[in-house]
Tab-separated table of C-alpha atoms in Angstrom:
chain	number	residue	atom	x	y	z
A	1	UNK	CA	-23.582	-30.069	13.322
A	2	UNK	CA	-22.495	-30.678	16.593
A	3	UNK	CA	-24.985	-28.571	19.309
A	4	UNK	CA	-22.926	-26.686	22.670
A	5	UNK	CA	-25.382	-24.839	25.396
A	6	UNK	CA	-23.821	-22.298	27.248
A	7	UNK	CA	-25.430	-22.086	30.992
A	8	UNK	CA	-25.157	-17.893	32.144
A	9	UNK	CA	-24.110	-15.273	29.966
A	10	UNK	CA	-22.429	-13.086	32.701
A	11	UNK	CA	-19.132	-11.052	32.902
A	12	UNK	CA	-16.851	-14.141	32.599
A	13	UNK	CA	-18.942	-15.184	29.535
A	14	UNK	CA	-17.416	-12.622	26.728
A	15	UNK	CA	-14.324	-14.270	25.514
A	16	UNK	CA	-15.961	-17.840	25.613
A	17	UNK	CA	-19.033	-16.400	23.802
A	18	UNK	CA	-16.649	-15.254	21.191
A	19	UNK	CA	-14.127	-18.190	20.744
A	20	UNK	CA	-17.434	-20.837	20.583
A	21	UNK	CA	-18.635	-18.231	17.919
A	22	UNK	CA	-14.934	-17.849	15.845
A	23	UNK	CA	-14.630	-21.551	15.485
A	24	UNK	CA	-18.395	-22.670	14.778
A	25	UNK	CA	-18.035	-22.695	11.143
A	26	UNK	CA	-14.729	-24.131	10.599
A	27	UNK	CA	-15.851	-27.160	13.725
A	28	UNK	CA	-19.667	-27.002	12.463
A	29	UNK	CA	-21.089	-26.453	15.892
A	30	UNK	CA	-24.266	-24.375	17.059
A	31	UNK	CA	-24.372	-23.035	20.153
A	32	UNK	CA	-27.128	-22.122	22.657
A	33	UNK	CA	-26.941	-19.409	25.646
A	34	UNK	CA	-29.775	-19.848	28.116
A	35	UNK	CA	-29.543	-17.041	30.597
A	36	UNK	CA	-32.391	-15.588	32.988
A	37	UNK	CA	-31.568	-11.879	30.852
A	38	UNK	CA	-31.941	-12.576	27.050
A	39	UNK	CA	-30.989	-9.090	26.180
A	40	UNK	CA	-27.553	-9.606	28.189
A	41	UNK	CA	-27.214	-12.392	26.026
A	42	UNK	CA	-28.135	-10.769	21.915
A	43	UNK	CA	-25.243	-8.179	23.372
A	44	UNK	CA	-22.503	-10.882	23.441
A	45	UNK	CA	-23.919	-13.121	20.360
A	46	UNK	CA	-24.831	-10.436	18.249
A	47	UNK	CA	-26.270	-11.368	14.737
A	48	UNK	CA	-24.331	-14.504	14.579
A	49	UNK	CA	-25.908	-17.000	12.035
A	50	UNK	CA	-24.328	-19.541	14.515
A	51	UNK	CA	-26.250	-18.629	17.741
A	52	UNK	CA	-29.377	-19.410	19.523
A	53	UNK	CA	-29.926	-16.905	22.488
A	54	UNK	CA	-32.570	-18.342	24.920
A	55	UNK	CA	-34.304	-16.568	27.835
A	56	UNK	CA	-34.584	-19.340	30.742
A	57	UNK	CA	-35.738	-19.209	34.563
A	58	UNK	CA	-32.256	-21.812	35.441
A	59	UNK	CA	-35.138	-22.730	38.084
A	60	UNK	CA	-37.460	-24.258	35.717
A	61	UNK	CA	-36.795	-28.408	35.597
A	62	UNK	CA	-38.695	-28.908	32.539
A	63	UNK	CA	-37.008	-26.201	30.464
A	64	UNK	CA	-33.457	-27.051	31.921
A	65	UNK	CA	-33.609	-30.835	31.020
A	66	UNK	CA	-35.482	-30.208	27.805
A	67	UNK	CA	-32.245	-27.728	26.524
A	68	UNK	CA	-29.675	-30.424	27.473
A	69	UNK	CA	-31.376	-32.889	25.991
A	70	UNK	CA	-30.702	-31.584	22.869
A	71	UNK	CA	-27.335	-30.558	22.902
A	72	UNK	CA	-24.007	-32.383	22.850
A	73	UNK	CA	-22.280	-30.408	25.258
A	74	UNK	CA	-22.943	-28.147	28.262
A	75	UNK	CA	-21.097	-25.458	29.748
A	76	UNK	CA	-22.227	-23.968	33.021
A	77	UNK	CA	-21.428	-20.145	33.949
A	78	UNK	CA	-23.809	-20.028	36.495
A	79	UNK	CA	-23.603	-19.235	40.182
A	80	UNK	CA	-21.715	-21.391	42.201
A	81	UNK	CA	-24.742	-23.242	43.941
A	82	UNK	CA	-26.619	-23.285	40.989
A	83	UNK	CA	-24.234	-26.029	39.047
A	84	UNK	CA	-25.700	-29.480	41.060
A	85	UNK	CA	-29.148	-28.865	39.154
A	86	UNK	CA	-27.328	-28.594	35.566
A	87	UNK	CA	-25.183	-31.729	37.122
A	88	UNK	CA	-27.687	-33.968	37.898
A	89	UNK	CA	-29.333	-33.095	34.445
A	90	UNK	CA	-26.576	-33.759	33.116
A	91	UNK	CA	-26.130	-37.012	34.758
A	92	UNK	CA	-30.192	-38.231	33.543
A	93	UNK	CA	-29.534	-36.780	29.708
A	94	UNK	CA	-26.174	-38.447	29.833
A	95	UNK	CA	-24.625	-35.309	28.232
A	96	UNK	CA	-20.535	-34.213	29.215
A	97	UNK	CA	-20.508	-30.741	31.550
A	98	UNK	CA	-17.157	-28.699	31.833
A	99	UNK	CA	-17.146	-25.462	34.241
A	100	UNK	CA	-14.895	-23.092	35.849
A	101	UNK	CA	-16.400	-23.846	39.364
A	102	UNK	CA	-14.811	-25.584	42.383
A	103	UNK	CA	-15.913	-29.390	42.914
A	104	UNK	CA	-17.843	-29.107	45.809
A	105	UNK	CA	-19.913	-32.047	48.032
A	106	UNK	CA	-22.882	-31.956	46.517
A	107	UNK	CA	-21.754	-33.083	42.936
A	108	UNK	CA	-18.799	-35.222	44.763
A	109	UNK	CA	-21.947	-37.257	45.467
A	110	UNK	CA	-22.465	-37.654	41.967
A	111	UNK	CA	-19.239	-39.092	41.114
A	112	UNK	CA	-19.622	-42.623	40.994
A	113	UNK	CA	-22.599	-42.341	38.797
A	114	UNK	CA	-21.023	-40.092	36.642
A	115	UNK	CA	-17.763	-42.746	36.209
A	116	UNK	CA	-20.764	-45.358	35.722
A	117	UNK	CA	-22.252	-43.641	32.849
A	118	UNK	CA	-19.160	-42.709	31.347
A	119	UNK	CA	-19.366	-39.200	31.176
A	120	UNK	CA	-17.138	-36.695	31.794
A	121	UNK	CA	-17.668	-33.918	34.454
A	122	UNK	CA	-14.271	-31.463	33.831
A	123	UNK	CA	-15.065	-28.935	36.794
A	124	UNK	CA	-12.064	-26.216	37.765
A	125	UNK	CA	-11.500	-25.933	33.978
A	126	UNK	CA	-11.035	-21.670	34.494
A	127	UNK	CA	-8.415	-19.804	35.478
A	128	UNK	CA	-8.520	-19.980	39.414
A	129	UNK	CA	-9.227	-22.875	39.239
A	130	UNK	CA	-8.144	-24.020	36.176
A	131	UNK	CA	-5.304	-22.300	34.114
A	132	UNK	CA	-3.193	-22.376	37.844
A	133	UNK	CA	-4.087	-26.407	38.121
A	134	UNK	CA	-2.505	-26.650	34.712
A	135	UNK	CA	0.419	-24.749	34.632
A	136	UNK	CA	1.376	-26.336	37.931
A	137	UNK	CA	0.950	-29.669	36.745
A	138	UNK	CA	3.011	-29.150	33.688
A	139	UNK	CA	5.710	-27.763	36.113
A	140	UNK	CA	5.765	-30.294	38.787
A	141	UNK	CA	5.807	-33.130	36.447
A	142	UNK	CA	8.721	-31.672	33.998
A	143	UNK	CA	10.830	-31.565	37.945
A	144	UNK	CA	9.873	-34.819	38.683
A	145	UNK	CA	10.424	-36.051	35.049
A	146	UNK	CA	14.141	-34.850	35.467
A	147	UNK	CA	14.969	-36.632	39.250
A	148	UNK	CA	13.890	-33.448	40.827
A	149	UNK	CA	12.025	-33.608	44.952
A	150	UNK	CA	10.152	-30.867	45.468
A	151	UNK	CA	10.560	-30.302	48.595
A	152	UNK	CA	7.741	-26.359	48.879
A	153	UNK	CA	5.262	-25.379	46.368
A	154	UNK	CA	3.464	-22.024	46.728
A	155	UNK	CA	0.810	-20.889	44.417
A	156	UNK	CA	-0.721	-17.256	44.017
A	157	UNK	CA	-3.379	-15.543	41.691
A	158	UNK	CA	-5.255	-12.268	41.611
A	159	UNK	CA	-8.017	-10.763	39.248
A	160	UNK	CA	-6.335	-6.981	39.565
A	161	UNK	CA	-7.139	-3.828	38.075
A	162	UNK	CA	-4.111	-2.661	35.451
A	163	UNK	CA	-1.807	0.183	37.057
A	164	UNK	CA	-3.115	2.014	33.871
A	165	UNK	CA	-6.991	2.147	35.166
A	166	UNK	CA	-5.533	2.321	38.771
A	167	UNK	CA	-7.480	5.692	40.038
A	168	UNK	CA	-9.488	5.093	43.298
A	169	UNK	CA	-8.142	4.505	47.179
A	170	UNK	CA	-8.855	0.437	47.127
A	171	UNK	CA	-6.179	-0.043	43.809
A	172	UNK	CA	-9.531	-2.126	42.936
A	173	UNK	CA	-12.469	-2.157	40.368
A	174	UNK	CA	-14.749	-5.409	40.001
A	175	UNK	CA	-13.826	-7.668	36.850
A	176	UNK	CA	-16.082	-10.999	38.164
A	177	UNK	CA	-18.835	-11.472	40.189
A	178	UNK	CA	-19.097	-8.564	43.068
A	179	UNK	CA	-20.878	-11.693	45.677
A	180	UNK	CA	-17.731	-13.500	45.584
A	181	UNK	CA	-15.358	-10.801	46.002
A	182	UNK	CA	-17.579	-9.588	48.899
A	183	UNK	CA	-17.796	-13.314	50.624
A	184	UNK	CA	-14.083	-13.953	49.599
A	185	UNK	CA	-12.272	-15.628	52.846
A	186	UNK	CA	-15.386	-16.151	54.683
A	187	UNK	CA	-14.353	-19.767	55.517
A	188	UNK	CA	-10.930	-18.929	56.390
A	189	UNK	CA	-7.939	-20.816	54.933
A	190	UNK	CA	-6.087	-23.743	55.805
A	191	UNK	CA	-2.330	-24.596	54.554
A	192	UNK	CA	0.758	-25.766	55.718
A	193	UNK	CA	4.422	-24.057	56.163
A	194	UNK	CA	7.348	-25.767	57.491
A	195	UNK	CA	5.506	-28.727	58.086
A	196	UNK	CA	2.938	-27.298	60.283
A	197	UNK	CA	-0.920	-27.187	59.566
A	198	UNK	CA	-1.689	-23.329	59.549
A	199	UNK	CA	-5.830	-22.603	60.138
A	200	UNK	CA	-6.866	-18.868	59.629
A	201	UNK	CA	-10.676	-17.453	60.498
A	202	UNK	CA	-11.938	-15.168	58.019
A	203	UNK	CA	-11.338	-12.449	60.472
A	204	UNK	CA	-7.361	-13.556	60.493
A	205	UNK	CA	-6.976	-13.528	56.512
A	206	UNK	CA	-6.317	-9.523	55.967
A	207	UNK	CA	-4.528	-9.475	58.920
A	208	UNK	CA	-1.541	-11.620	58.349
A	209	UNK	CA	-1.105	-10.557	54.902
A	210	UNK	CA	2.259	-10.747	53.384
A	211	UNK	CA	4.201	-9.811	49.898
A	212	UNK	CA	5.840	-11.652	47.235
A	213	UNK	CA	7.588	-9.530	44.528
A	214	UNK	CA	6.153	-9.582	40.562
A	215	UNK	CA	8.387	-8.289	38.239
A	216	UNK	CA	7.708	-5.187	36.142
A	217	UNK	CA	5.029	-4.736	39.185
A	218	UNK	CA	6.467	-4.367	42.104
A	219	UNK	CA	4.716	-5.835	45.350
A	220	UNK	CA	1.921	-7.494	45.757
A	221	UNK	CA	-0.234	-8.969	49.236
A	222	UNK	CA	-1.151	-12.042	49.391
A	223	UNK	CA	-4.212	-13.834	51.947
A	224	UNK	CA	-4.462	-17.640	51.456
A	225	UNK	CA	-7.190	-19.002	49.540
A	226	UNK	CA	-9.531	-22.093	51.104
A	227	UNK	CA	-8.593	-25.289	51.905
A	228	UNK	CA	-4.911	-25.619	49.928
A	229	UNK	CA	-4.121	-29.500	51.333
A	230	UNK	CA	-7.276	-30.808	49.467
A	231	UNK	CA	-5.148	-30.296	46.451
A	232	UNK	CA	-2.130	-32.111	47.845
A	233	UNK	CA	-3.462	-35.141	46.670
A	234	UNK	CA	-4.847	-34.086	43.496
A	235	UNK	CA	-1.094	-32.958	42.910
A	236	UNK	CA	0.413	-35.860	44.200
A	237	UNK	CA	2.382	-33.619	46.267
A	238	UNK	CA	0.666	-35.038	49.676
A	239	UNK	CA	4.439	-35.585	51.595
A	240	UNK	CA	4.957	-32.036	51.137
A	241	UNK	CA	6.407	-29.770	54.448
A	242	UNK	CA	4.649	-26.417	52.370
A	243	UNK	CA	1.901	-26.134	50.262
A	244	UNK	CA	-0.072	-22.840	50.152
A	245	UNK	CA	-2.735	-21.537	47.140
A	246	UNK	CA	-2.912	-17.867	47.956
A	247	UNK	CA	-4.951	-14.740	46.650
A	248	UNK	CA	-2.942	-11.557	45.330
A	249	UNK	CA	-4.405	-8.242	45.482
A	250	UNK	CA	-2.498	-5.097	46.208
A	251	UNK	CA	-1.694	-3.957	49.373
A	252	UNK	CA	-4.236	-1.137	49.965
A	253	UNK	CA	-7.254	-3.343	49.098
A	254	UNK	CA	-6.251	-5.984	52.221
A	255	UNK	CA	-5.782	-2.982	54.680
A	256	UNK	CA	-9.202	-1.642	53.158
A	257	UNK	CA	-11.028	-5.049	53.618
A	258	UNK	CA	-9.786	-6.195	57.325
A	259	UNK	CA	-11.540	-2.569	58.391
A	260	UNK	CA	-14.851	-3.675	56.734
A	261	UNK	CA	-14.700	-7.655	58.578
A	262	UNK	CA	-13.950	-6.050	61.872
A	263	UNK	CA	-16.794	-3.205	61.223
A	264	UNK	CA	-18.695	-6.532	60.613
A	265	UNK	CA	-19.782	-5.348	57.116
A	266	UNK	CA	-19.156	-9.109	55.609
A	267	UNK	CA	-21.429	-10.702	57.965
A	268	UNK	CA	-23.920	-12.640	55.933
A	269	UNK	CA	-26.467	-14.334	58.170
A	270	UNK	CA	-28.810	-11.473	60.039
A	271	UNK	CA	-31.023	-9.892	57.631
A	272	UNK	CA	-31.318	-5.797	58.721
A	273	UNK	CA	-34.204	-3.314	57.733
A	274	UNK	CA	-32.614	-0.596	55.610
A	275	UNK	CA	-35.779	1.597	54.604
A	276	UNK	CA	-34.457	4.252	57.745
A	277	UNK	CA	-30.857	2.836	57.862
A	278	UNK	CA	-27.748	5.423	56.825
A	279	UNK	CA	-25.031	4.125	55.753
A	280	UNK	CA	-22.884	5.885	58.804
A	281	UNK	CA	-25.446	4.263	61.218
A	282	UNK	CA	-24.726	0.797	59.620
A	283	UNK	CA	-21.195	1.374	59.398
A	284	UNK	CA	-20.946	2.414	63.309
A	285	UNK	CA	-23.628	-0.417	64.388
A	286	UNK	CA	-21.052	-2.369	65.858
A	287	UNK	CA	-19.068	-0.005	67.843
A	288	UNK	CA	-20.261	0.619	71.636
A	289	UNK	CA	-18.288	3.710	71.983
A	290	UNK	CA	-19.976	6.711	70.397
A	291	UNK	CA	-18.084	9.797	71.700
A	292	UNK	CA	-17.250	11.552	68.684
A	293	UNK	CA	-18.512	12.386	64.943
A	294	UNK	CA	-18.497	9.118	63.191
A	295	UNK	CA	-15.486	9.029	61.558
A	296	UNK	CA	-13.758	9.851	65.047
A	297	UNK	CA	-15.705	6.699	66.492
A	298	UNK	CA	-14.818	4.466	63.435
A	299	UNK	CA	-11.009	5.419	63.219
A	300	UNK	CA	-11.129	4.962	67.133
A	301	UNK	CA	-12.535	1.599	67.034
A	302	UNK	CA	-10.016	0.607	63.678
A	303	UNK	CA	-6.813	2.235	65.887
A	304	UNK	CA	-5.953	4.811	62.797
A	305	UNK	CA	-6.330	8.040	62.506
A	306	UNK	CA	-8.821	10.442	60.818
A	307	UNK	CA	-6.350	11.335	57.948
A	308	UNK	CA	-5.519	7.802	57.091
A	309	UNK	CA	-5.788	5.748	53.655
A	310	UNK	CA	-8.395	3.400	55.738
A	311	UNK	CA	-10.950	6.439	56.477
A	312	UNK	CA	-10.348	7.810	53.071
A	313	UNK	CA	-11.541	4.305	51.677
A	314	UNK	CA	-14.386	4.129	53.402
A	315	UNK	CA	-15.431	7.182	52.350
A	316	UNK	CA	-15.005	6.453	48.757
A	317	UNK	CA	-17.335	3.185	49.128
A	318	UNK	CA	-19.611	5.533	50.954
A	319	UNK	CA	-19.597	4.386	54.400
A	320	UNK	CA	-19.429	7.638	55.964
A	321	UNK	CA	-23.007	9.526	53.905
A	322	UNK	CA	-26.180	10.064	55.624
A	323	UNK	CA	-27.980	9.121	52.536
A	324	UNK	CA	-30.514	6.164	53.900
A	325	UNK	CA	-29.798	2.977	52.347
A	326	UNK	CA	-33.331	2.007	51.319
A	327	UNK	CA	-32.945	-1.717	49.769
A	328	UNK	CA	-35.272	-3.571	52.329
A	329	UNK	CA	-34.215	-6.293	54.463
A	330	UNK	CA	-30.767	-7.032	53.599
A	331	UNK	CA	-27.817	-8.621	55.474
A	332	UNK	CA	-24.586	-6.684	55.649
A	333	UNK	CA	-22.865	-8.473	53.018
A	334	UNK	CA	-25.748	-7.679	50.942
A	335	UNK	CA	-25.447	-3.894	51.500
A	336	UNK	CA	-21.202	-4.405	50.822
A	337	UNK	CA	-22.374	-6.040	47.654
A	338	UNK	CA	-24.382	-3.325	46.366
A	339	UNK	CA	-22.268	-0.765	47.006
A	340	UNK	CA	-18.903	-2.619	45.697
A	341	UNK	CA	-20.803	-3.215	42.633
A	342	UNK	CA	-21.174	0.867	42.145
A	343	UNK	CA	-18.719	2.393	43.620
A	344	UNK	CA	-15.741	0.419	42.341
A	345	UNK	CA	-17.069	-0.732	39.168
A	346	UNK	CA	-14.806	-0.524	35.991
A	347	UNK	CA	-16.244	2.221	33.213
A	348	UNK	CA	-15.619	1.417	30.098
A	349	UNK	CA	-12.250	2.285	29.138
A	350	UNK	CA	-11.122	0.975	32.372
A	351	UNK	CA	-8.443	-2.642	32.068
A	352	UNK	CA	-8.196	-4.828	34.427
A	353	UNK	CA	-4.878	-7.958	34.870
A	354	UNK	CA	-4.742	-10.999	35.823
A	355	UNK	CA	-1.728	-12.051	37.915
A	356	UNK	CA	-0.633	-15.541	38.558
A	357	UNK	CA	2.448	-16.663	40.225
A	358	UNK	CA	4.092	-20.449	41.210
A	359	UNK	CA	6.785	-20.772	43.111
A	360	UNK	CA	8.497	-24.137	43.636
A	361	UNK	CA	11.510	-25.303	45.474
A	362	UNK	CA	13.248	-28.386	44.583
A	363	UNK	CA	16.284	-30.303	45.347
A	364	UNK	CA	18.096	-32.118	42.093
A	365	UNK	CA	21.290	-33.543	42.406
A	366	UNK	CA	21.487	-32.285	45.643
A	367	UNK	CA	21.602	-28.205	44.877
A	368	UNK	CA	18.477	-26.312	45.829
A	369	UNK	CA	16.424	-25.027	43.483
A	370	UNK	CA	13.570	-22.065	43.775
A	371	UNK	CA	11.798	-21.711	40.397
A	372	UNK	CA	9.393	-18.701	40.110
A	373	UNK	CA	6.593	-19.084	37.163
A	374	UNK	CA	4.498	-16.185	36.660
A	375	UNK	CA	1.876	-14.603	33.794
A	376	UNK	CA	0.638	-11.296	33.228
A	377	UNK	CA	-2.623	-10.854	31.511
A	378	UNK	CA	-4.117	-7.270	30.612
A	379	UNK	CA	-7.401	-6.501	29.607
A	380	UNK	CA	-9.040	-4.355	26.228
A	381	UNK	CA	-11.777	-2.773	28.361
A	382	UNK	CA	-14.842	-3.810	30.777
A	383	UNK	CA	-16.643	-6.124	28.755
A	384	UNK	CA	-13.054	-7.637	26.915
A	385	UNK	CA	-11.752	-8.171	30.256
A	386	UNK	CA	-8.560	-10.251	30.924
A	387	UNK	CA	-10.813	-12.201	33.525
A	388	UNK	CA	-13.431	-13.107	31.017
A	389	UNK	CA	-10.137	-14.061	28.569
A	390	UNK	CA	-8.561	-16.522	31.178
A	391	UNK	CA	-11.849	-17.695	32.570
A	392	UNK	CA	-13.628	-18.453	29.204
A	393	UNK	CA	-11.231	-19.683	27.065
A	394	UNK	CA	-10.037	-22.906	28.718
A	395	UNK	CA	-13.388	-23.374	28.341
A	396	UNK	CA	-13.954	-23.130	25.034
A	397	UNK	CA	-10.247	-24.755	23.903
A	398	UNK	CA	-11.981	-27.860	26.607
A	399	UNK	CA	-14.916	-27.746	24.619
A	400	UNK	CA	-13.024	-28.471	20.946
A	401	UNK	CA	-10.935	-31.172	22.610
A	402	UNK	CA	-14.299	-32.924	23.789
A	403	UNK	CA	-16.316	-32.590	20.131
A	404	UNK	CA	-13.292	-33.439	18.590
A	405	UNK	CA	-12.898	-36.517	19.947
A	406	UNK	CA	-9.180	-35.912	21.591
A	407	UNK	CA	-10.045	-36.276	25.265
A	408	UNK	CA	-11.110	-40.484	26.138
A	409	UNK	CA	-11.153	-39.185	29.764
A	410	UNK	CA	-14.476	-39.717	31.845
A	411	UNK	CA	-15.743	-39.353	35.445
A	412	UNK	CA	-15.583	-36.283	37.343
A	413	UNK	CA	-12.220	-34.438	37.316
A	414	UNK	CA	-10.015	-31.460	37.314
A	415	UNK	CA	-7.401	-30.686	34.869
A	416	UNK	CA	-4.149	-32.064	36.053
A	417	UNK	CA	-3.159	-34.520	33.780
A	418	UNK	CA	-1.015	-34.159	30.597
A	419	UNK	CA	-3.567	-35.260	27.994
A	420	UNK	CA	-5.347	-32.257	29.420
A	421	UNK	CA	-2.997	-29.367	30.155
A	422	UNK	CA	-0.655	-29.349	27.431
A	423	UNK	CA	-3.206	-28.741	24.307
A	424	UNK	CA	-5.243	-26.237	26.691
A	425	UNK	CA	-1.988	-24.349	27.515
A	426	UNK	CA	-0.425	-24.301	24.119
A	427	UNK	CA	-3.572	-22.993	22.539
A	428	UNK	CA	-3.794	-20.279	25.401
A	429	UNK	CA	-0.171	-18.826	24.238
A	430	UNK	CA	-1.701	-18.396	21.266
A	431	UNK	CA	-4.093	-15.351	23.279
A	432	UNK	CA	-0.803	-14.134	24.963
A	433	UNK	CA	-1.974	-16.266	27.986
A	434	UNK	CA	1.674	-17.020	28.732
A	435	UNK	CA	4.713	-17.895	31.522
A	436	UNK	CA	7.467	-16.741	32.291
A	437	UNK	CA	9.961	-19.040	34.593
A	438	UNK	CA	12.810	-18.008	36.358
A	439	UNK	CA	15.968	-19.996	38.659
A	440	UNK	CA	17.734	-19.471	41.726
């Protein structure tokens, strides 16, 4: 019986839950979720013979380290920040980790003593990052395998609602964790176009947002995501005059979000008392010019006008009640989150897609080449979301490669290489996780 613990059984948890669960008796494996909320957990394991749920404070050293000890493999859903402590358990127990997180510094630190103990440390191994890392890789090697130069590579991907559940101003209802979407873009973007290094501030990124064209949906806006040229190198693409890993969301949500980061309602350093705050006071706190009824002053200060899709937004989230907000000290962001989280939350019919779009221009035998790879993923409902399904299962299909014995790879790594990619990606068309390519 080979052991797995599962690290946070949140939203992005459901479909890995279930695929650890499906294969456990045919791979004899056992699996343990260790989560903070043990009856979040019972509702994704159920009954299952093959599960251990386990309430845990991820805080606690003792109970952390005791856990991994005893498993074979760990997978962390956590929090973003919360990963280094499961890492550098990891590292001590000399047990493998995969996640869908970025590599950040802190466990770049780690990385010679990970290569030293000859573990392996598969961050990015989700959908953004992770299924786009892949499919890209497969593409720009097959061009490369057959003479091509690619000469621009563009990369996009959105976590959307579905045009079906599409009902509210913002053409947006939360499928993943509500702090990210709120701090999304807060350390601007860096890429490069034409051969130029392009650096946007956070305030810049729903400015300057642009379109590309999906077919069977129509257009979508795009902000770019992070720093894009670290990944130049991980692609081997570093001679490259564009490379740019963008966001997708639809149109009205980026006109919608540059009015809330130049209200100042990201900001996510000053910590506010709420207990007498409204939420129009909040909302207006940055403006100077009071002449008018609020939403005069606030469609002033955004230059639209009263009757405009901006104003009506903000009144969906909210922004324009007298109700008093009443959470305590809180910074902005904090306030955003909360009322993100219930005012554009999915109900339970609700489905949500998952967009995700490469487009590559080459040069073989000197004709030009743009090659447009794209997938569609819908979701069942809000708990079977297509999120959760692109997020968890490169996870799990990581997971079998690893207990199987079919990955040698160590050290700490993303999932570019074939050895990688190909068996994750031909398992995933097997869940209608899919592309669809396209020449000019």
């Amino acid at each position: 019986m080979k052991n797995i613990l599962l690290f946070g059984a949140g939203k992005s948890a459901t479909s890995l839950i279930e695929y650890l669960l499906t294969n456990a008796p045919r791979q004899k494996w056992h699996l343990t979720v260790a989560d903070h909320d043990l009856s979040l957990i019972k509702s994704k394991t159920g009954k299952s013979y093959y599960a251990t749920p386990t309430a845990l404070d991820i805080k606690d050293h003792a109970a952390r380290l005791q856990l991994i000890r005893e498993t074979d493999l760990v997978i962390s859903l956590l929090p973003a920040q919360l990963h280094i402590l499961v890492a550098k358990d990891c590292l001590e127990a000399k047990k493998n980790l995969l996640t869908a997180s970025y590599i950040d510094p802190e466990v770049r630190k780690l990385q010679a003593d990970i290569e030293k103990a000859g573990l392996l440390f598969m961050y990015e191994m989700g959908l953004d990052p992770g299924i786009d890392h892949m499919s890209a890789m497969k593409l720009i090697h097959s061009i490369e395998k057959k003479g091509g130069q690619i000469f621009s590579f563009k990369s996009y991907c959105g976590g959307l609602i579905s045009p079906d559940s599409n009902d509210n101003p913002w053409q947006y209802k939360v499928s993943w964790n509500a702090r990210n979407i709120v701090l999304a873009g807060s350390s601007g973007a860096t890429y490069k176009e034409k051969g130029k290094v392009k650096e946007l501030h956070h305030e810049q990124l729903f400015d300057h947002t642009k379109t590309i064209q999906v077919p069977g949906l129509g257009k979508l806006a795009f902000y770019p995501n992070r720093d894009s040229l670290g990944y130049m190198e991980a692609y081997k693409l570093e001679e490259l005059a564009t490379f740019m890993r963008a966001t997708l969301r639809f149109p009205d949500f980026c006109e919608g979000w540059n009015a809330l980061i130049k209200l100042g309602l990201t900001e996510d350093t000053t910590k506010i008392a709420t207990d007498q705050l409204t939420y129009t006071d909040w909302a207006t706190a940055r403006i100077t010019e009071q002449t008018g009824t609020p939403e005069e002053n606030i469609a002033q200060y955004l230059s639209v006008s009263t009757k405009s899709k901006v104003i009506r937004q903000l009144k969906f989230l909210g922004l324009l009640s007298t109700d008093v907000i009443n959470l305590g000290e809180q910074t902005n962001a904090d306030i955003l989150q909360f009322l993100v989280e219930n005012k554009l939350k999915m109900e339970p019919a609700d489905k949500d897609m998952i967009v995700m779009m490469h487009e590559i221009e080459f040069e073989r035998r000197n004709m030009a080449t743009r090659m447009h790879s794209y997938m569609i993923t819908q979701g069942e409902d809000n708990i079977h979301t297509a999120m959760a399904k692109t997020v968890g299962l490169p996870l799990g299909i990581m997971a079998k490669l690893i207990l199987q014995e079919k990955v040698t790879l160590t050290g700490l790594q993303i999932p570019v290489m074939p050895e990688i990619y190909n068996p994750v990606l031909k398992e995933l068309e097997e869940y209608d996780i899919r592309f669809e390519e396209s020449f000019e």
